[in-house]
Coordinates of C-alpha atoms and ligand atoms in Angstrom, one line a residue:
M1 CA -97.1 104.2 57.6
T2 CA -98.4 103.5 54.1
D3 CA -101.2 105.3 52.5
R4 CA -103.6 102.6 52.5
L5 CA -102.9 101.4 55.9
A6 CA -103.5 105.1 57.0
E7 CA -106.8 105.1 55.3
L8 CA -108.0 102.0 56.9
T9 CA -106.8 102.8 60.3
K10 CA -108.6 106.4 60.1
R11 CA -111.9 104.4 59.7
L12 CA -110.9 101.5 62.4
L13 CA -110.3 104.5 64.6
E14 CA -113.8 106.0 64.4
I15 CA -115.3 102.5 64.5
D16 CA -113.6 101.8 67.7
D17 CA -114.4 105.1 69.2
I18 CA -117.9 104.5 68.6
E19 CA -117.6 101.0 70.4
R20 CA -116.1 102.6 73.3
A21 CA -118.6 105.3 73.8
A22 CA -121.2 102.7 73.9
A23 CA -118.8 100.3 76.6
V24 CA -119.3 103.8 78.7
L25 CA -122.9 103.7 78.5
G26 CA -122.8 100.0 79.3
W27 CA -120.4 100.1 82.2
D28 CA -123.0 102.7 83.6
Q29 CA -125.9 101.1 82.8
M30 CA -124.6 98.3 85.2
T31 CA -123.1 100.4 87.8
Y32 CA -124.6 103.6 88.5
M33 CA -127.6 104.4 86.1
P34 CA -131.0 104.7 87.9
Q35 CA -133.9 102.1 86.8
G36 CA -135.4 105.2 84.8
G37 CA -132.5 105.4 82.7
N38 CA -133.6 101.9 81.2
Q39 CA -135.5 102.7 78.1
G40 CA -133.2 105.4 76.9
R41 CA -130.0 103.9 77.5
G42 CA -131.4 100.6 75.4
E43 CA -132.3 103.4 72.5
Q44 CA -128.6 105.0 72.7
L45 CA -127.0 101.5 72.8
A46 CA -128.8 100.2 69.8
T47 CA -128.3 103.6 67.8
L48 CA -124.6 103.3 68.8
A49 CA -124.2 99.5 67.6
S50 CA -125.9 100.3 64.1
L51 CA -123.6 103.3 63.2
A52 CA -120.7 101.3 64.0
H53 CA -122.0 98.3 61.7
E54 CA -123.0 101.0 59.1
R55 CA -119.5 102.0 58.9
L56 CA -118.1 98.6 59.0
V57 CA -120.2 97.3 56.0
S58 CA -120.3 100.1 54.1
P59 CA -118.9 100.1 50.6
E60 CA -116.1 102.7 51.0
F61 CA -114.8 100.4 54.0
G62 CA -115.0 97.4 51.8
D63 CA -113.0 99.3 49.1
V64 CA -110.5 100.6 51.6
L65 CA -109.8 97.1 52.9
R66 CA -109.6 95.5 49.6
A67 CA -107.0 97.8 48.7
F68 CA -105.0 97.2 51.9
A69 CA -105.3 93.5 51.4
E70 CA -103.6 93.9 48.0
E71 CA -100.8 95.7 49.6
V72 CA -100.3 93.3 52.1
R73 CA -100.6 90.4 49.8
G74 CA -96.6 91.4 48.7
A75 CA -95.4 91.9 52.4
P76 CA -92.8 89.6 54.0
E77 CA -94.0 87.0 56.2
G78 CA -94.0 88.3 59.7
D79 CA -95.1 91.8 58.8
V80 CA -97.8 93.1 61.4
R81 CA -99.8 94.0 58.3
H82 CA -100.9 90.4 57.9
A83 CA -102.0 90.2 61.5
L84 CA -104.1 93.4 60.8
L85 CA -105.6 92.1 57.9
R86 CA -106.7 89.0 59.3
T87 CA -108.6 90.5 62.4
V88 CA -110.0 93.2 60.3
Q89 CA -111.1 90.8 57.6
R90 CA -112.8 88.5 60.2
A91 CA -114.9 91.2 61.6
Y92 CA -115.8 92.6 57.8
D93 CA -116.9 89.2 57.2
Q94 CA -118.6 88.5 59.8
A95 CA -120.8 91.6 59.7
T96 CA -121.1 91.5 56.1
K97 CA -122.4 88.0 55.8
L98 CA -125.2 88.7 58.5
P99 CA -128.0 90.3 56.9
Q100 CA -129.3 93.6 58.2
E101 CA -132.6 92.1 58.9
L102 CA -131.4 89.2 60.6
V103 CA -129.3 91.1 63.0
A104 CA -132.5 93.4 63.9
R105 CA -134.4 90.1 64.0
Q106 CA -131.9 88.7 66.8
M107 CA -131.7 91.9 68.8
R108 CA -135.8 91.8 69.0
L109 CA -135.6 88.1 69.7
T110 CA -133.2 88.8 72.7
T111 CA -135.5 91.3 74.2
E112 CA -138.2 88.7 74.1
A113 CA -136.2 85.7 75.2
Y114 CA -135.0 88.0 78.1
E115 CA -138.4 88.9 79.3
S116 CA -139.7 85.2 79.4
W117 CA -136.6 83.9 80.9
V118 CA -137.1 86.3 83.9
A119 CA -140.9 85.1 83.9
A120 CA -139.7 81.6 84.0
R121 CA -137.1 82.3 86.5
A122 CA -140.1 83.8 88.8
A123 CA -142.0 80.5 88.2
K124 CA -138.9 78.5 88.1
D125 CA -140.3 76.5 85.0
F126 CA -138.5 76.3 81.9
S127 CA -141.5 75.7 80.0
V128 CA -142.4 79.5 80.3
F129 CA -138.7 80.0 78.6
A130 CA -139.0 77.1 76.1
P131 CA -141.1 78.9 73.1
A132 CA -138.7 81.9 73.0
F133 CA -135.9 79.6 73.6
A134 CA -137.0 77.5 70.7
K135 CA -136.9 80.6 68.3
M136 CA -133.6 81.3 69.6
V137 CA -132.2 77.9 68.5
D138 CA -133.6 78.1 65.3
L139 CA -132.2 81.6 64.7
S140 CA -128.8 80.5 65.7
R141 CA -129.2 77.9 62.8
E142 CA -130.1 80.6 60.5
I143 CA -126.8 82.6 61.7
A144 CA -124.6 79.9 61.4
E145 CA -126.0 79.1 57.7
A146 CA -125.3 82.8 56.9
L147 CA -121.9 82.6 58.5
G148 CA -120.7 79.3 57.1
Y149 CA -118.9 76.4 59.0
P150 CA -116.4 73.7 58.1
E151 CA -118.5 70.6 59.6
E152 CA -121.7 71.2 61.5
S153 CA -123.5 74.3 62.1
Y154 CA -122.4 74.9 65.9
D155 CA -118.8 75.4 64.7
A156 CA -120.1 79.0 63.5
L157 CA -121.1 79.7 66.7
L158 CA -118.1 78.4 68.6
D159 CA -116.2 80.5 66.0
L160 CA -118.0 83.8 67.1
S161 CA -116.2 83.7 70.3
E162 CA -113.5 81.6 69.9
P163 CA -111.8 82.4 66.4
G164 CA -111.0 78.9 64.7
M165 CA -112.9 76.9 67.6
T166 CA -114.9 73.9 66.2
T167 CA -117.2 71.6 67.5
K168 CA -115.0 68.5 67.2
V169 CA -111.9 70.4 69.0
A170 CA -114.2 71.7 71.8
A171 CA -115.9 68.2 72.3
D172 CA -112.4 66.3 72.6
L173 CA -111.2 69.1 75.1
L174 CA -114.3 68.7 77.2
G175 CA -114.0 64.9 77.0
E176 CA -110.6 64.8 78.3
L177 CA -111.5 67.0 81.1
K178 CA -114.6 64.8 81.9
A179 CA -112.8 61.6 81.8
S180 CA -110.4 63.0 84.7
L181 CA -112.4 65.0 86.4
V182 CA -115.9 63.1 87.0
P183 CA -113.5 60.1 89.0
L184 CA -111.8 62.9 91.0
V185 CA -115.1 64.4 91.8
E186 CA -116.6 61.4 93.0
A187 CA -113.3 60.2 95.1
I188 CA -113.5 64.0 96.7
A189 CA -117.2 63.7 97.7
E190 CA -116.6 60.1 99.5
H191 CA -113.9 62.3 101.6
K192 CA -115.8 65.7 101.9
E193 CA -114.9 66.1 105.7
R194 CA -111.1 66.1 105.3
V195 CA -111.6 70.0 104.2
D196 CA -113.3 72.5 106.4
R197 CA -114.0 76.0 104.9
S198 CA -116.1 77.3 107.9
I199 CA -113.3 79.8 108.7
L200 CA -114.9 81.9 105.6
Y201 CA -118.1 82.5 107.1
G202 CA -118.9 84.8 109.7
H203 CA -119.2 88.6 109.6
F204 CA -116.8 90.2 107.2
A205 CA -117.4 94.0 107.0
D206 CA -118.3 95.3 103.5
E207 CA -115.6 98.4 103.4
T208 CA -112.6 95.9 105.0
Q209 CA -113.5 93.6 102.4
W210 CA -113.4 96.2 99.6
R211 CA -109.7 97.7 100.7
L212 CA -108.5 94.0 101.2
G213 CA -109.5 93.2 97.7
L214 CA -108.0 96.4 96.4
E215 CA -104.5 95.7 98.2
A216 CA -104.2 92.2 96.6
I217 CA -104.5 93.5 92.8
T218 CA -102.4 96.4 93.3
A219 CA -99.8 94.1 94.4
F220 CA -100.8 92.2 91.4
G221 CA -99.8 95.2 89.5
F222 CA -103.1 96.4 88.3
D223 CA -102.8 100.5 87.8
F224 CA -105.1 102.5 89.5
S225 CA -104.3 105.6 87.5
R226 CA -105.6 103.5 84.3
G227 CA -108.6 102.0 86.0
R228 CA -111.1 101.7 88.9
Q229 CA -113.3 99.4 90.7
D230 CA -117.0 99.9 91.2
R231 CA -120.1 97.9 92.3
S232 CA -122.5 95.9 90.4
I233 CA -124.9 92.9 90.4
H234 CA -122.7 90.7 88.5
P235 CA -118.9 91.2 88.4
F236 CA -117.5 92.2 85.1
T237 CA -114.4 94.1 83.0
T238 CA -115.1 96.5 80.6
S239 CA -112.1 98.7 78.9
F240 CA -112.6 102.1 77.2
G241 CA -109.1 102.1 76.3
V242 CA -105.5 100.7 77.5
G243 CA -105.7 104.0 79.7
D244 CA -109.3 103.6 81.3
V245 CA -110.2 100.0 82.3
R246 CA -112.9 99.1 84.8
I247 CA -113.8 96.3 86.8
T248 CA -116.7 95.7 89.3
T249 CA -117.3 93.5 92.4
R250 CA -120.3 92.8 94.6
I251 CA -119.7 92.0 98.3
S252 CA -121.8 89.9 100.8
E253 CA -120.7 90.5 104.5
D254 CA -121.7 86.9 105.3
T255 CA -118.4 85.4 103.8
F256 CA -114.8 86.6 102.9
A257 CA -114.3 84.2 99.8
S258 CA -116.8 85.5 97.1
A259 CA -115.9 89.3 96.6
F260 CA -112.3 88.6 97.4
F261 CA -111.8 86.1 94.4
S262 CA -114.2 88.0 92.5
T263 CA -111.8 90.9 92.6
L264 CA -108.7 88.8 91.8
H265 CA -110.6 87.4 88.7
E266 CA -111.7 90.7 87.2
G267 CA -108.1 92.0 88.5
G268 CA -107.1 89.5 86.3
H269 CA -108.9 90.5 83.2
G270 CA -107.9 94.0 84.0
L271 CA -104.2 93.7 83.8
Y272 CA -104.8 91.7 80.3
E273 CA -106.6 95.1 79.1
Q274 CA -104.4 97.0 80.6
G275 CA -101.2 95.5 78.9
L276 CA -102.7 95.6 75.4
P277 CA -100.4 97.2 73.1
A278 CA -100.8 100.9 73.0
E279 CA -99.6 101.6 69.6
W280 CA -102.2 99.3 68.0
A281 CA -104.9 100.7 70.5
R282 CA -108.2 101.7 68.5
T283 CA -107.9 98.8 66.0
P284 CA -109.2 95.1 66.3
L285 CA -105.1 94.2 66.7
G286 CA -105.0 96.1 70.0
Q287 CA -107.7 93.9 71.5
A288 CA -107.4 90.4 73.4
I289 CA -107.0 87.4 71.4
S290 CA -110.5 85.8 72.3
S291 CA -112.8 85.5 75.2
G292 CA -111.2 82.1 76.5
V293 CA -107.6 83.8 76.3
H294 CA -108.9 86.6 78.4
E295 CA -110.7 84.1 80.6
S296 CA -107.2 82.3 81.1
Q297 CA -105.7 85.7 82.6
S298 CA -108.6 86.0 84.9
R299 CA -108.2 82.4 86.3
L300 CA -104.7 82.4 86.4
W301 CA -104.6 85.4 88.9
E302 CA -107.7 84.1 90.7
N303 CA -106.7 80.3 91.1
L304 CA -103.1 79.6 90.1
V305 CA -102.2 82.6 92.0
G306 CA -104.7 83.8 94.5
R307 CA -105.7 79.8 95.6
S308 CA -102.1 78.9 96.0
R309 CA -100.0 78.3 99.3
P310 CA -97.6 81.1 98.3
F311 CA -99.9 83.7 97.6
W312 CA -101.4 82.9 101.5
R313 CA -97.6 82.8 102.8
Y314 CA -97.7 86.5 101.5
F315 CA -101.1 87.7 102.2
L316 CA -102.7 85.7 105.5
P317 CA -100.9 88.6 107.5
K318 CA -102.8 91.2 105.8
A319 CA -106.1 89.2 105.9
Q320 CA -105.4 88.9 109.7
A321 CA -104.8 92.7 110.2
A322 CA -107.7 93.4 108.3
F323 CA -110.0 90.6 110.2
P324 CA -108.3 89.8 113.5
S325 CA -111.2 88.1 115.3
Q326 CA -112.2 85.9 112.1
F327 CA -108.3 85.2 111.1
G328 CA -106.1 85.8 114.1
Q329 CA -105.8 82.1 115.0
V330 CA -106.1 80.8 111.1
S331 CA -102.8 79.2 109.6
V332 CA -101.5 79.6 106.2
E333 CA -102.6 75.8 105.9
D334 CA -106.3 76.4 107.2
I335 CA -106.8 79.1 104.8
Y336 CA -105.2 77.4 101.7
R337 CA -107.3 74.1 102.3
A338 CA -110.8 76.4 103.1
V339 CA -110.3 78.4 99.6
N340 CA -110.0 75.1 97.8
Y341 CA -113.0 73.4 99.0
V342 CA -114.6 71.2 96.5
E343 CA -118.4 70.6 96.5
P344 CA -120.5 69.4 93.4
S345 CA -123.2 72.3 93.3
L346 CA -125.8 73.1 91.0
I347 CA -124.9 76.7 89.9
R348 CA -122.0 77.1 87.5
V349 CA -120.6 80.8 88.7
D350 CA -120.0 79.2 92.1
A351 CA -118.2 76.3 91.1
D352 CA -114.9 75.4 92.2
E353 CA -111.9 74.4 90.2
V354 CA -112.3 70.9 90.1
T355 CA -116.3 70.8 89.5
Y356 CA -116.2 74.1 86.9
N357 CA -115.4 72.3 83.6
L358 CA -118.2 69.8 84.1
H359 CA -120.9 72.4 83.9
I360 CA -119.4 73.7 80.9
A361 CA -119.6 70.1 79.4
V362 CA -123.4 70.0 80.3
R363 CA -124.1 73.3 78.7
F364 CA -122.2 72.0 75.5
E365 CA -123.6 68.8 74.9
V366 CA -127.2 70.3 75.6
E367 CA -126.5 73.2 72.7
R368 CA -124.8 70.7 70.4
A369 CA -127.8 68.6 70.6
L370 CA -130.1 71.5 70.0
M371 CA -128.2 72.5 67.2
R372 CA -128.0 69.1 65.4
G373 CA -131.9 69.1 66.1
E374 CA -131.6 66.0 68.5
L375 CA -133.1 67.6 71.3
A376 CA -135.9 70.0 71.5
A377 CA -136.0 73.0 73.4
R378 CA -138.8 72.4 75.8
D379 CA -136.7 68.7 76.7
V380 CA -133.7 70.6 78.1
P381 CA -134.5 70.4 81.5
E382 CA -134.6 66.4 81.5
A383 CA -131.5 66.2 79.2
W384 CA -130.0 68.7 81.8
R385 CA -131.2 66.6 84.9
A386 CA -129.5 63.5 83.6
K387 CA -126.3 65.1 82.7
M388 CA -125.7 66.6 86.2
Q389 CA -126.6 63.6 87.9
E390 CA -123.9 61.9 85.6
Y391 CA -120.9 64.4 85.9
L392 CA -121.6 65.8 89.2
G393 CA -123.9 63.6 91.0
V394 CA -126.3 66.3 91.9
V395 CA -130.0 67.2 90.3
P396 CA -131.7 70.6 90.3
P397 CA -134.8 70.5 92.3
D398 CA -136.5 73.2 90.0
D399 CA -135.3 75.1 86.9
L400 CA -133.9 78.0 88.5
V401 CA -131.0 76.4 89.8
G402 CA -130.8 74.2 86.6
A403 CA -131.3 75.1 82.8
L404 CA -132.6 78.8 83.6
Q405 CA -129.7 80.0 86.0
D406 CA -127.6 81.4 83.1
I407 CA -128.4 84.8 80.9
H408 CA -126.7 83.6 77.9
W409 CA -129.2 81.8 76.2
T410 CA -131.3 84.6 75.9
G411 CA -128.9 86.0 73.6
G412 CA -128.2 82.9 71.3
L413 CA -125.8 80.1 71.7
G414 CA -122.0 79.0 71.8
G415 CA -120.9 81.5 74.3
F416 CA -119.6 78.9 77.2
I417 CA -116.7 77.1 75.6
G418 CA -114.3 80.0 76.3
Y419 CA -114.7 79.4 80.0
S420 CA -113.0 75.9 79.7
V421 CA -110.6 77.1 77.1
G422 CA -109.4 79.7 79.9
N423 CA -109.0 77.2 82.7
V424 CA -106.9 75.1 80.3
V425 CA -104.8 77.9 78.7
S426 CA -104.6 79.3 82.4
A427 CA -102.4 76.0 83.5
Q428 CA -100.6 75.9 80.1
V429 CA -99.1 79.5 80.9
W430 CA -98.6 79.1 84.6
E431 CA -96.4 76.2 83.7
A432 CA -94.4 78.1 81.0
A433 CA -94.1 80.9 83.5
G434 CA -92.8 78.7 86.2
R435 CA -90.3 77.3 83.8
T436 CA -88.9 80.8 82.7
I437 CA -88.9 82.1 86.4
G438 CA -87.3 79.5 88.5
D439 CA -88.3 80.8 91.7
L440 CA -91.9 81.7 91.0
P441 CA -93.4 80.5 94.2
E442 CA -91.0 82.1 96.3
R443 CA -91.5 85.5 94.5
I444 CA -95.3 85.0 95.1
A445 CA -94.5 84.2 98.7
Q446 CA -92.8 87.5 99.1
G447 CA -95.7 89.5 97.4
D448 CA -93.4 90.0 94.4
F449 CA -95.7 89.5 91.3
A450 CA -93.7 91.6 89.0
P451 CA -92.0 88.7 87.4
L452 CA -95.2 86.7 86.8
L453 CA -96.7 90.0 85.2
G454 CA -93.5 90.8 83.2
F455 CA -94.0 87.2 81.5
L456 CA -97.7 87.7 80.8
R457 CA -97.2 91.1 79.3
R458 CA -94.1 89.9 77.1
E459 CA -95.8 86.5 76.0
L460 CA -99.3 87.7 75.8
H461 CA -100.8 91.2 76.6
Q462 CA -98.4 93.1 74.4
L463 CA -99.1 91.0 71.3
G464 CA -102.7 92.0 71.1
S465 CA -104.3 90.1 68.4
R466 CA -101.0 89.5 66.6
E467 CA -101.1 85.9 67.3
T468 CA -104.1 83.6 67.1
T469 CA -104.6 81.5 70.5
D470 CA -102.7 78.4 68.9
G471 CA -99.9 80.7 67.6
F472 CA -99.7 82.3 70.9
L473 CA -99.9 79.1 73.0
R474 CA -96.9 77.4 70.5
K475 CA -94.6 80.4 71.2
A476 CA -95.1 80.9 74.8
T477 CA -95.8 77.4 75.9
G478 CA -93.9 75.3 73.1
Q479 CA -97.6 73.5 72.7
G480 CA -101.1 74.1 71.0
L481 CA -104.0 73.9 73.3
T482 CA -103.7 71.2 75.4
T483 CA -105.5 69.7 78.7
R484 CA -102.2 68.0 80.1
P485 CA -100.8 70.9 82.3
Y486 CA -104.4 71.7 83.5
L487 CA -105.2 68.0 84.2
A488 CA -101.8 67.7 86.2
Y489 CA -102.4 70.6 88.3
I490 CA -105.9 69.8 89.4
E491 CA -104.9 66.2 89.9
G492 CA -102.0 67.0 92.0
K493 CA -103.5 69.9 94.0
F494 CA -106.5 68.1 95.1
S495 CA -105.1 64.7 95.7
E496 CA -102.8 66.2 98.1
L497 CA -105.4 68.2 99.8
Y498 CA -107.9 65.2 100.0
G499 CA -105.8 63.0 100.8
L500 CA -106.7 60.7 97.7
Ligands
ZN1 ZN1 -114.3 86.0 83.6

């Protein structure tokens, strides 16, 4: 290790430690903290966030980074220092371009917007949230101007969660998905009765569900000596390092599918975190490529694996042993069909594989129009209803199950595209894994997930952020981001299921 690299990493490790300490506090806040801890915890998190920020934007850090950049300029192509520089420079540029005053204003407005969002939800009325949301849109434009962008201001917001993503690329991606999925949803709606999911409802004891979910992700390869599962209101994954990855779930005893697939989903996020390169731990290079790529891993285990026939060939006997009265007489075909039931619905987080991306298209188009000044905050519910009708054929009876359903807008715009990127990437990676592992379906039917996890470890997890989304996709799959494998998978699977 060169002196300049050592100087840089020493500083990066400290910043990462502060951020991971904040992650521990954040995890505790969502799992075990009593309500009385709220205010104190908010203050502690704000202090840690500003400590990490101050270190990153300090003149000393800037000097160390510039010296390192000079050294890297002479390094051969493919040298890992190029990738480290790219990831650190990105974080540094973002932090230094946003004035402290703007960041503080965003934090205050987020608190205000959250409070008015909660009040608006209680009243089921978007107009209660609209004034704070209008300020958030203005602030998002200010942030975009500070960060800079290639074509339109929305680009800057998309780039924050998906490095390199632009409005145009996202619009094309969603446009291709819509063109295939909207007619498919219509065709399925005409044959709803062909799939029955009633076996998934009844009484499913909490502790048995908990155990069954853990059994599945243990088989996938989730390492419980380096992670654990707890409960929270909204399931999430967080990591304190490759040696300590936390996932959460929530269980409802009236249905089987909700907690089970949520555990597979978060387990998929957790497997990615556990597979990140230990040698680059505590630096940006040791982190996931983007939130969309992260989502590709959760979707792959939840859907491509967990909602497949081979998986249920393996897992049905276990589910039957756990729930003999509910599943005793059920066949692999019965459960495979039940867990793939399609229904245009109002709520994104409950959406199935076919309708999910259409929910993202609605949010993306509304956000883009807001950023361009073509839509006013108060007119969002009307635009929302029109798009839901057009894409999904359902219209929310009130704003609670409409434009107020997601918490994301209390913190700003641009955070939804990763979900669609994740869906698309999951199918690309799945297709490539199938080419590499000739007998992948048979392996899964035998409960042998090691070849699949091995492929993901090699092609993605162990890279950390050494590659960009595009670079990793080209190496692992031979192509950049493309909707083709995803659409082929969805059309093939659901045409067969619904006899279209
Ligand atoms: Zn996820």
